[in-house]
CSV table of C-alpha atoms in Angstrom, one decimal:
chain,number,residue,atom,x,y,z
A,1,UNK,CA,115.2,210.0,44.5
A,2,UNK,CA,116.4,206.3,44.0
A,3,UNK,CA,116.6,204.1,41.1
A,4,UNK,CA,115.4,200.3,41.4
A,5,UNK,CA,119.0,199.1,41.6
A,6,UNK,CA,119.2,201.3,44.8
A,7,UNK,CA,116.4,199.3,46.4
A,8,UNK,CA,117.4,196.1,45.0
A,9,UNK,CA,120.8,195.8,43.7
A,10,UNK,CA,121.7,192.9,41.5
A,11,UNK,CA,122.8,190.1,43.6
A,12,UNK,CA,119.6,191.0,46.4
A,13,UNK,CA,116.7,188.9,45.8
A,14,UNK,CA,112.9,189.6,45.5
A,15,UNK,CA,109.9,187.9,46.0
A,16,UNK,CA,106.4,189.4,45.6
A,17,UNK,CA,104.5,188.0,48.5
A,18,UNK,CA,101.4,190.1,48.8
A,19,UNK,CA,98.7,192.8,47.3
A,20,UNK,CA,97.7,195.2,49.8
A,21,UNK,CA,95.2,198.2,49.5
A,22,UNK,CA,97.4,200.7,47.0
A,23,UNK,CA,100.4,199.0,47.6
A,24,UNK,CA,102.5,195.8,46.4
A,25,UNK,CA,104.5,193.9,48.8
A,26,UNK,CA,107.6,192.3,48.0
A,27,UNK,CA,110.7,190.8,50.3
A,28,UNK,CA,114.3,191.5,50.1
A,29,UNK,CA,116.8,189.1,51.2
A,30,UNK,CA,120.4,189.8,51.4
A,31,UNK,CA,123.8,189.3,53.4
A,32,UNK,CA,122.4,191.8,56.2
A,33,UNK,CA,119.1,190.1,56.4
A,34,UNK,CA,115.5,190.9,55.2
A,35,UNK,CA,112.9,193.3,54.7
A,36,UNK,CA,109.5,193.9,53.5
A,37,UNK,CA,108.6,196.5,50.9
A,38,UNK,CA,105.5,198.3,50.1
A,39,UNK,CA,105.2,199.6,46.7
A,40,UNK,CA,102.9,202.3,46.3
A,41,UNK,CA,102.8,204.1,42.4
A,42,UNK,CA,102.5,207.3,42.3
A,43,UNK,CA,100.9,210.3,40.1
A,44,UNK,CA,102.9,209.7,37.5
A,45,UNK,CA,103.2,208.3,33.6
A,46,UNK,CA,103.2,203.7,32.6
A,47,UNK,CA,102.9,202.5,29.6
A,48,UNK,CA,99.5,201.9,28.1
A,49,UNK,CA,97.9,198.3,28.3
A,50,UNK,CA,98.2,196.0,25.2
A,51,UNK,CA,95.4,194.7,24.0
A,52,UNK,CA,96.2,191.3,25.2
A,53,UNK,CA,96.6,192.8,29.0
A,54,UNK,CA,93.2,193.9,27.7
A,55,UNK,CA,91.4,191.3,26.7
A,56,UNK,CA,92.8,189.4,30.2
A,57,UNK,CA,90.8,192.3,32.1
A,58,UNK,CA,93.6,194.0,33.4
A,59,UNK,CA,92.7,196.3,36.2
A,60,UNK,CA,95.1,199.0,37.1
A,61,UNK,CA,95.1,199.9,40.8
A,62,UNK,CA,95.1,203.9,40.7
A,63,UNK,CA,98.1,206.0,41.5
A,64,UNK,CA,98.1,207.6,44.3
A,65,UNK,CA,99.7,211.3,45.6
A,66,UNK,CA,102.4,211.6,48.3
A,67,UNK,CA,100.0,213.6,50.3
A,68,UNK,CA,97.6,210.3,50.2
A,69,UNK,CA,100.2,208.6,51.7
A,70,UNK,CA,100.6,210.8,54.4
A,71,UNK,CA,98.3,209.9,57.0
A,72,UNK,CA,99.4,205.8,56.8
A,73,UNK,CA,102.8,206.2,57.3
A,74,UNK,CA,102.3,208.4,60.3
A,75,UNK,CA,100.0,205.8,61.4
A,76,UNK,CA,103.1,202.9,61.2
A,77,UNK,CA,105.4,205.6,63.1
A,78,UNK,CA,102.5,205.7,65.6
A,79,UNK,CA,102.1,201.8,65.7
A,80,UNK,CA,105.1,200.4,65.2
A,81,UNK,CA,106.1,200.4,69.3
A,82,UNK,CA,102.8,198.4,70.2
A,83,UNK,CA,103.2,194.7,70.0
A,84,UNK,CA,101.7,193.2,66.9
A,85,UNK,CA,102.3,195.8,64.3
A,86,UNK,CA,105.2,196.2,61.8
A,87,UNK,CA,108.7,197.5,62.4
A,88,UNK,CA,108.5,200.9,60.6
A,89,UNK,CA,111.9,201.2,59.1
A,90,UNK,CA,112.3,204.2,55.9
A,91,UNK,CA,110.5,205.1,53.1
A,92,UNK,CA,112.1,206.1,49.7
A,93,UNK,CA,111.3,207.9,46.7
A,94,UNK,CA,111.9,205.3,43.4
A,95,UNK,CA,111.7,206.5,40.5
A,96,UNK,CA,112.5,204.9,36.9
A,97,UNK,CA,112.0,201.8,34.7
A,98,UNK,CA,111.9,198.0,36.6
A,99,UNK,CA,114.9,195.6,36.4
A,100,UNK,CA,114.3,192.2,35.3
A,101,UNK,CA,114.2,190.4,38.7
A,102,UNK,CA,111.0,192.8,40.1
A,103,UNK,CA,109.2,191.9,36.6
A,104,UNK,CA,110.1,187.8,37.1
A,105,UNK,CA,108.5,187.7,40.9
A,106,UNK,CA,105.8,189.8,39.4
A,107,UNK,CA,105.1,187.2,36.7
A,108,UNK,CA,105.6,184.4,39.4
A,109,UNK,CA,103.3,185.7,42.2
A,110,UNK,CA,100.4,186.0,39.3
A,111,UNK,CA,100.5,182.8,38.0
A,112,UNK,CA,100.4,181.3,41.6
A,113,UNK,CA,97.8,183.3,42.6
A,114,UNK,CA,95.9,182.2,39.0
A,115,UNK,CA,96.7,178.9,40.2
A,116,UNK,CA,94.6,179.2,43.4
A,117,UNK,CA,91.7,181.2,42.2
A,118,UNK,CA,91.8,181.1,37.8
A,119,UNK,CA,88.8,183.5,38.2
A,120,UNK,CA,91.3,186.2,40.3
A,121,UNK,CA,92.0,189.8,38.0
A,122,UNK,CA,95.5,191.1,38.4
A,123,UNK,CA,94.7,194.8,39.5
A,124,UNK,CA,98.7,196.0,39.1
A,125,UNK,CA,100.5,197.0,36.2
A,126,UNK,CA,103.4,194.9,35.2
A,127,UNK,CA,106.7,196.5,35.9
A,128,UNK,CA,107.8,196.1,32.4
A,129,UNK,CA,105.4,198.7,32.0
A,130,UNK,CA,107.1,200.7,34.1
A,131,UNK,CA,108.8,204.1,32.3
A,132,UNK,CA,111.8,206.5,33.2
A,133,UNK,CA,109.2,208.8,34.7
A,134,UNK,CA,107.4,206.4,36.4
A,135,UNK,CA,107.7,207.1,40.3
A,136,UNK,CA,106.8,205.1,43.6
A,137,UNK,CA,106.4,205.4,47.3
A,138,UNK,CA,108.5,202.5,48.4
A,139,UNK,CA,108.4,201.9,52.5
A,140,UNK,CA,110.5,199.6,54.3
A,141,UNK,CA,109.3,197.6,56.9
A,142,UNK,CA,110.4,194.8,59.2
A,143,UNK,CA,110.1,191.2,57.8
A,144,UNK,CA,107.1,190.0,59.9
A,145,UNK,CA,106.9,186.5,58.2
A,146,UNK,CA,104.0,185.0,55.7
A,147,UNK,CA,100.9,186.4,55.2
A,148,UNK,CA,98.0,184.2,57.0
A,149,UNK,CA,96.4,183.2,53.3
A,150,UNK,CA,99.4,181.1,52.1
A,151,UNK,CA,99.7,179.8,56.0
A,152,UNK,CA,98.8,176.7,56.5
A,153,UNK,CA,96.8,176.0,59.6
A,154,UNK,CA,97.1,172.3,60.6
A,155,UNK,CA,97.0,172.9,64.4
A,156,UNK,CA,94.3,174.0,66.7
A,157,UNK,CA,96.7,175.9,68.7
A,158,UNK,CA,97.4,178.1,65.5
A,159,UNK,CA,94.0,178.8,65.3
A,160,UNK,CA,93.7,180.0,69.0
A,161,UNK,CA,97.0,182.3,68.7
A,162,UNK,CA,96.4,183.9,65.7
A,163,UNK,CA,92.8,185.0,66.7
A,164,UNK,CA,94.0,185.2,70.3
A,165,UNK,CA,97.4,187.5,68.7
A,166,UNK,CA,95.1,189.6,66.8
A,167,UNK,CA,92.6,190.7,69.6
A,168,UNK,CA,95.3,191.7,71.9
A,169,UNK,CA,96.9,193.7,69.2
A,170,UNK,CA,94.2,195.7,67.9
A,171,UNK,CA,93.2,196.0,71.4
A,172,UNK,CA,96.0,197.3,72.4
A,173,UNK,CA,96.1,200.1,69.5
A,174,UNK,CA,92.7,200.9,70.1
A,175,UNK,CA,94.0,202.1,74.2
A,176,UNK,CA,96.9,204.2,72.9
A,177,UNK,CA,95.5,205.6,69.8
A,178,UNK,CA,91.6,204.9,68.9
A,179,UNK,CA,93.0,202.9,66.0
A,180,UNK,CA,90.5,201.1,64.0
A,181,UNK,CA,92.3,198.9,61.0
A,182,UNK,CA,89.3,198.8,58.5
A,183,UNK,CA,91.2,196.2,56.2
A,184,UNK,CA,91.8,193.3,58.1
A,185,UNK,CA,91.7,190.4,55.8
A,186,UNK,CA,94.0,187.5,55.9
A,187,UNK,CA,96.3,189.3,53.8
A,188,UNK,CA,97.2,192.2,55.9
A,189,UNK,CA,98.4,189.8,59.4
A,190,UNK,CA,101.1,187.9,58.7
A,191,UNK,CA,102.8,185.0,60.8
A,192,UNK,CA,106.1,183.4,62.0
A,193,UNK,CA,106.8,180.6,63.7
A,194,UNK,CA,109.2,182.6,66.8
A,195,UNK,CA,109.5,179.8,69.0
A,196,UNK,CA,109.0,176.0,68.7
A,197,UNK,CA,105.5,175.0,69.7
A,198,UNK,CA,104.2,173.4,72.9
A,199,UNK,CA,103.4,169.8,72.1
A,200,UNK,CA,100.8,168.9,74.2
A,201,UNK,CA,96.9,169.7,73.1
A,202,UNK,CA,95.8,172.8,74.8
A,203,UNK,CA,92.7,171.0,75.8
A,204,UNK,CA,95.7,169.5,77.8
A,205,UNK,CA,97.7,172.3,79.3
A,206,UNK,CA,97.3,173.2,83.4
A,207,UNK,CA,94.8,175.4,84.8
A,208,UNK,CA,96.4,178.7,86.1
A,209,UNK,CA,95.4,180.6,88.9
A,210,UNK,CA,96.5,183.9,87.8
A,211,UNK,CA,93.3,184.6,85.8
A,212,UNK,CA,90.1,186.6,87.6
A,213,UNK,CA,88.7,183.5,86.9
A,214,UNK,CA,90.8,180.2,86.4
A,215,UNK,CA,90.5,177.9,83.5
A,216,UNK,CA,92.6,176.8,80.8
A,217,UNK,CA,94.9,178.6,79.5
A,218,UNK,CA,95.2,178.9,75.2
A,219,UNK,CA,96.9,181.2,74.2
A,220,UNK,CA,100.7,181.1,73.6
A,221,UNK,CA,100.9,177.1,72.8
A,222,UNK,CA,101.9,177.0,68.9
A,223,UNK,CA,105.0,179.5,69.5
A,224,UNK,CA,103.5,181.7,66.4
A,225,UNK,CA,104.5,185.8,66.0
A,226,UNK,CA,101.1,187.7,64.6
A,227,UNK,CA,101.6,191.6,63.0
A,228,UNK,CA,98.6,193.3,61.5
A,229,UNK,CA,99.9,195.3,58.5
A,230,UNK,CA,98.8,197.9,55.9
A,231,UNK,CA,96.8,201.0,57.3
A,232,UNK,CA,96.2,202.6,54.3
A,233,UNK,CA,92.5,202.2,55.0
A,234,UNK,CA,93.0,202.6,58.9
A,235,UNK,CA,92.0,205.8,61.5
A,236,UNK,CA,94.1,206.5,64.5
A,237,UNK,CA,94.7,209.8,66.6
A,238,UNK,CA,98.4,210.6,68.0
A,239,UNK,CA,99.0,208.6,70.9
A,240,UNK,CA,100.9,211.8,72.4
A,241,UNK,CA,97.6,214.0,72.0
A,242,UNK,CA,96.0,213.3,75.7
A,243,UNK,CA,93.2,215.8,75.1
A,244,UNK,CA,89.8,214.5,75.2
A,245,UNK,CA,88.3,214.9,73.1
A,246,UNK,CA,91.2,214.3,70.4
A,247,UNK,CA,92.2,217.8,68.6
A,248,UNK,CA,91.1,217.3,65.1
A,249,UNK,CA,94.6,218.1,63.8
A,250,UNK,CA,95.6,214.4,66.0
A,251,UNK,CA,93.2,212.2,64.1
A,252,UNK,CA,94.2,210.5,61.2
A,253,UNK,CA,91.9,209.0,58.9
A,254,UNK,CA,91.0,207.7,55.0
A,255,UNK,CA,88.0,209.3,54.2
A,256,UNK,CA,86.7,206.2,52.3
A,257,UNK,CA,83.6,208.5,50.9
A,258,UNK,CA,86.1,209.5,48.0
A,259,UNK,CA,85.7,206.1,46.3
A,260,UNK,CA,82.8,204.1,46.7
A,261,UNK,CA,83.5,200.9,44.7
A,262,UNK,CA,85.0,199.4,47.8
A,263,UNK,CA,81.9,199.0,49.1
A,264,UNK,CA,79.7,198.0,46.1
A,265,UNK,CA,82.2,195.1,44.7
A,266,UNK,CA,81.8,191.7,45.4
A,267,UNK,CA,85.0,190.5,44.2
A,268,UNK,CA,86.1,188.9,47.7
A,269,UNK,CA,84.9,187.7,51.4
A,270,UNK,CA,85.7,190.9,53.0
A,271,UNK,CA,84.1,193.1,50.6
A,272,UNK,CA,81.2,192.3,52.6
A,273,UNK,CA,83.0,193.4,56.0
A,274,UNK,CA,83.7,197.3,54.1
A,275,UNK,CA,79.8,197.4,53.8
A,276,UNK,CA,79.2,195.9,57.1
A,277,UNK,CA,81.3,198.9,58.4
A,278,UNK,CA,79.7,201.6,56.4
A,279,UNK,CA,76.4,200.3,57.2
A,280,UNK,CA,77.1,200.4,60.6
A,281,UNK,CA,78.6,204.1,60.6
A,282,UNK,CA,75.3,205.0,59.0
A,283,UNK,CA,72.9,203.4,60.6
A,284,UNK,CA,74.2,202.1,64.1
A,285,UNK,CA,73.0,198.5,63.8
A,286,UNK,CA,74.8,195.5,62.8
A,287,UNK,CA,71.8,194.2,61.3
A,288,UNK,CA,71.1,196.6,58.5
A,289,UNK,CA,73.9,195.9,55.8
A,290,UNK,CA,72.9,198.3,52.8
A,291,UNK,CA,73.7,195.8,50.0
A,292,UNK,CA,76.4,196.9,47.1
A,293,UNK,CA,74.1,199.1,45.2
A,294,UNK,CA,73.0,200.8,48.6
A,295,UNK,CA,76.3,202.0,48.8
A,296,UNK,CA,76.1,204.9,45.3
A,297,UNK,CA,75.9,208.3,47.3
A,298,UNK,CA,78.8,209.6,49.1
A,299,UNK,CA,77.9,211.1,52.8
A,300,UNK,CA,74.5,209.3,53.3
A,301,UNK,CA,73.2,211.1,56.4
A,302,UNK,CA,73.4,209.6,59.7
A,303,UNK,CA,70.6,207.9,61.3
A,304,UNK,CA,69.3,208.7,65.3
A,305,UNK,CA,70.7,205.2,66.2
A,306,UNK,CA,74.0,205.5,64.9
A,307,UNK,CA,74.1,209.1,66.2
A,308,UNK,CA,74.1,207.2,69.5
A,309,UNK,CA,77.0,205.0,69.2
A,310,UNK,CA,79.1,208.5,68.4
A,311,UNK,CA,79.2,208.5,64.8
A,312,UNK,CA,78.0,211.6,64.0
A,313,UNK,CA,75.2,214.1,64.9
A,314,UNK,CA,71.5,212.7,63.3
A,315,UNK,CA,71.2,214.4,59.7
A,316,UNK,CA,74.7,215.1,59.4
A,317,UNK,CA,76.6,213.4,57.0
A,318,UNK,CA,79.1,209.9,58.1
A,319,UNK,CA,82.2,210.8,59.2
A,320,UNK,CA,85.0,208.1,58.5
A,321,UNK,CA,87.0,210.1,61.2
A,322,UNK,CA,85.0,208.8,64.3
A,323,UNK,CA,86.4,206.4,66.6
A,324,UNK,CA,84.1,203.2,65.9
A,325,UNK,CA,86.0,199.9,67.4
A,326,UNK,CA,82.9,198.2,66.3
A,327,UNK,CA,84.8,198.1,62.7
A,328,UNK,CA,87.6,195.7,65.0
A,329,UNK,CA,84.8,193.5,66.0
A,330,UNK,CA,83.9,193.2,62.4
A,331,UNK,CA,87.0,191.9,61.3
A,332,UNK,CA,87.7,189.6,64.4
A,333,UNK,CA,84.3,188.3,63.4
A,334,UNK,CA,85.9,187.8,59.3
A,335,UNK,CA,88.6,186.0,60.6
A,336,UNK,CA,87.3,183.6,63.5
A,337,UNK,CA,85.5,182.7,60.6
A,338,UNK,CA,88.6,182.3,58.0
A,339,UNK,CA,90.2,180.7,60.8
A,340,UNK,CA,87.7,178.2,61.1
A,341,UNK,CA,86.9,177.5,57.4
A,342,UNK,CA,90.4,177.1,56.3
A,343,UNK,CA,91.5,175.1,59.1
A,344,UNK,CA,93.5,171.8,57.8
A,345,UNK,CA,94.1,169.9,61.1
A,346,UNK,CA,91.9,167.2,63.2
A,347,UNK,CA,88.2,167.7,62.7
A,348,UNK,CA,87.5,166.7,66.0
A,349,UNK,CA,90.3,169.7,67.4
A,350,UNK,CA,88.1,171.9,64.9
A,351,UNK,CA,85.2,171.0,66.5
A,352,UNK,CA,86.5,171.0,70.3
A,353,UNK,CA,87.4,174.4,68.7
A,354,UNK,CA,84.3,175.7,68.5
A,355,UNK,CA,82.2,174.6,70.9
A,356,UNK,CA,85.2,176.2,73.5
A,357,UNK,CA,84.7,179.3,71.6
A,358,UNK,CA,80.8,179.1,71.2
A,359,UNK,CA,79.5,181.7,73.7
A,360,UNK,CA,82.7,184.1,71.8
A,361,UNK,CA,81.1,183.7,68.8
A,362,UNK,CA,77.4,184.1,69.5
A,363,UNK,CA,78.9,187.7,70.7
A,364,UNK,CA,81.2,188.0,67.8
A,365,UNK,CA,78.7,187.3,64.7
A,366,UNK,CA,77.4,190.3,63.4
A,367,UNK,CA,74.2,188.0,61.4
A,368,UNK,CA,73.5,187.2,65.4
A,369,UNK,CA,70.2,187.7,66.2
A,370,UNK,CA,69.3,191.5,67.0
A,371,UNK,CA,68.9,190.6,71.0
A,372,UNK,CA,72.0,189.4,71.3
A,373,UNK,CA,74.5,191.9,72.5
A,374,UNK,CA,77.9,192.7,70.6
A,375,UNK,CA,81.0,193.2,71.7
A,376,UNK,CA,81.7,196.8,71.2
A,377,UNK,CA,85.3,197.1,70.6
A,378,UNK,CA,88.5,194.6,70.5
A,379,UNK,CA,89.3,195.4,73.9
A,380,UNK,CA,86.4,193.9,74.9
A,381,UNK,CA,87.0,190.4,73.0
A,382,UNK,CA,90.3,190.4,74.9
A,383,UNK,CA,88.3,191.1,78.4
A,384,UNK,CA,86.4,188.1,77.7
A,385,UNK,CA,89.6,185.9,77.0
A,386,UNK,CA,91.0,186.8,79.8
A,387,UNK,CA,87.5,186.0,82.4
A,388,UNK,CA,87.7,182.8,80.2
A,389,UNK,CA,91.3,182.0,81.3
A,390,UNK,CA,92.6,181.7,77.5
A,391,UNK,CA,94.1,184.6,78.2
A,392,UNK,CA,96.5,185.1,81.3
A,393,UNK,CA,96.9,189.2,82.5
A,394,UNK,CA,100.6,189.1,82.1
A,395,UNK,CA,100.4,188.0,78.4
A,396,UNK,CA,98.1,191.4,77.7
């Protein structure tokens, strides 16, 4: 078991840059280089709120047990080979009371997020409140850069690559180990600028002829590196087990039934996508989102037309460990759309933008009409990239 010092010795600096599901996010930077962690509290003892942090509305994010954490670090052993998702390093055992620098960048991350959004709740303790007893999951990871919702997007080819990025890489996971992510909001990818950008508009670039079907070329232009992070909501199935179907003892998966309040709060965009993805595994149609006080019983039984997409048996109850790539589509479809609304470049690229990607999105949409067929997994987004010649074979 370490102490604090151990992760971050004086002289090492720390930056909170992130909240994920369970788990704060901070980077070290020292003489070697620079890592991310992911703090996850344990079971274990913090001091009591004041009644200042109380009157504030305070929210503490629940401790969790090693066992929880279990299944996602397997998941980033599993992942961490496929391009697009983080560098699994170690994970430690840290245990004890916070030194000054981890409460400062706490302090600092809240008032900028404040800031940003004055209505936002801070849902972690403070590490001053932190005791001798108090003990944490802490995983090291590889620095994949800034998370896409402090990313500014002021070029079209951004846009195209971090969609384009993201596709490929859940597509890829979804081949080698029926991963579905489940939590893809803007801050679980993160991006860095790998390469200098190609200067001239992709509207612009040559037509190659080493697509199925030739046409302009997208992806690739603004020299951007995307990683999909935190899989603490996420189901997978060992990429080694080549039975079919999977042994159960392969699949990995957060039963989300165990806490329902994910799907009834409204507190964010995506909150909408968790009930868009229960609602799906229940009734096996993108149209009928059960709104947030739909969501109160745990196991609703599964409907005839979801039984058909593989969910589950009708009657029996949802099972969160299912392979449904639908959940992939969801989220592609949250962030074509965070793409677009927080663009902060030309209006006319924006708009060039989506009339290229029109016929993607009338497939993408999940509010499409019900006639209009979806794309069923992130494979398939990337198949239609490719025919479209955004995509060439040898970038898959």
């Amino acid at each position: 078991v370490l102490c604090w010092d151990d992760v971050c010795p004086p002289g090492d600096s720390i930056e909170k840059i992130a909240e994920a599901s369970y788990a704060e996010v901070y980077r070290i930077t020292n003489a070697h280089g620079t890592s991310i962690i992911k703090v996850i509290r344990l079971e274990s003892p913090i001091k009591a709120q004041t009644k200042a942090q109380q009157r504030s509305g305070l929210v503490d994010e629940e401790p969790r047990s090693e066992e929880d954490m279990e299944g996602e670090l397997q998941i980033s052993e599993w992942l961490s080979d496929i391009p697009g998702f983080v560098v699994f390093k170690e994970r430690y055992l840290v245990e004890g009371k916070a030194p000054k620098a981890l409460v400062e960048t706490h302090q600092a991350f809240h008032r900028r997020m404040k800031r940003k959004d004055p209505d936002r709740l801070q849902y972690y303790p403070s590490p001053s409140r932190y005791l001798d007893e108090t003990r944490f999951m802490v995983v090291e990871l590889g620095d994949a850069g800034t998370a896409l919702e402090d990313f500014p997007l002021t070029s079209i080819s951004q846009v195209w690559d971090v969609f384009l990025h993201t596709a490929l890489a859940l597509a890829r996971a979804e081949d080698l180990a029926e991963f579905e992510h489940r939590d893809l909001h803007e801050g679980n990818i993160c991006i860095r600028q790998a390469r200098p950008p190609i200067t001239e508009p992709p509207s612009e670039r040559p037509t190659t002829t080493t697509t199925p079907h030739p046409g302009p070329l997208r992806f690739g232009a603004s020299g951007l590196d995307v990683t999909l992070l935190d899989y603490g909501l996420s189901r997978a199935v060992d990429p080694n087990d080549f039975a079919d179907p999977p042994r159960p003892s392969s699949v990995i998966a957060n039963d989300l039934e165990r806490d329902l309040s994910i799907f009834q709060s409204t507190h964010a965009p995506q909150c909408r996508v968790y009930r868009q993805m229960r609602s799906f595994l229940v009734h096996g149609d993108r149209c009928h989102v059960m709104p947030p006080e739909q969501h109160s019983e745990p196991y609703p039984a599964v409907v005839a037309a979801a039984a058909a997409t593989g969910s589950s048996a009708a009657g029996a109850p949802i099972s969160w460990r299912a392979f449904q790539p639908y959940t992939n589509v969801l989220w592609l479809a949250y962030l074509y759309d965070y793409l677009v609304s927080h663009f902060r470049g030309s209006r006319k690229e924006l708009a060039w933008f989506r009339r290229e990607t029109a016929e993607l999105w009338e497939h993408l949409d999940p509010d499409a009409p019900r006639e209009v067929l979806s794309f069923p997994c992130a494979g398939a987004v990337v198949g239609f990239a490719v025919e479209a010649g955004w995509v060439e074979v040898r970038q898959l």
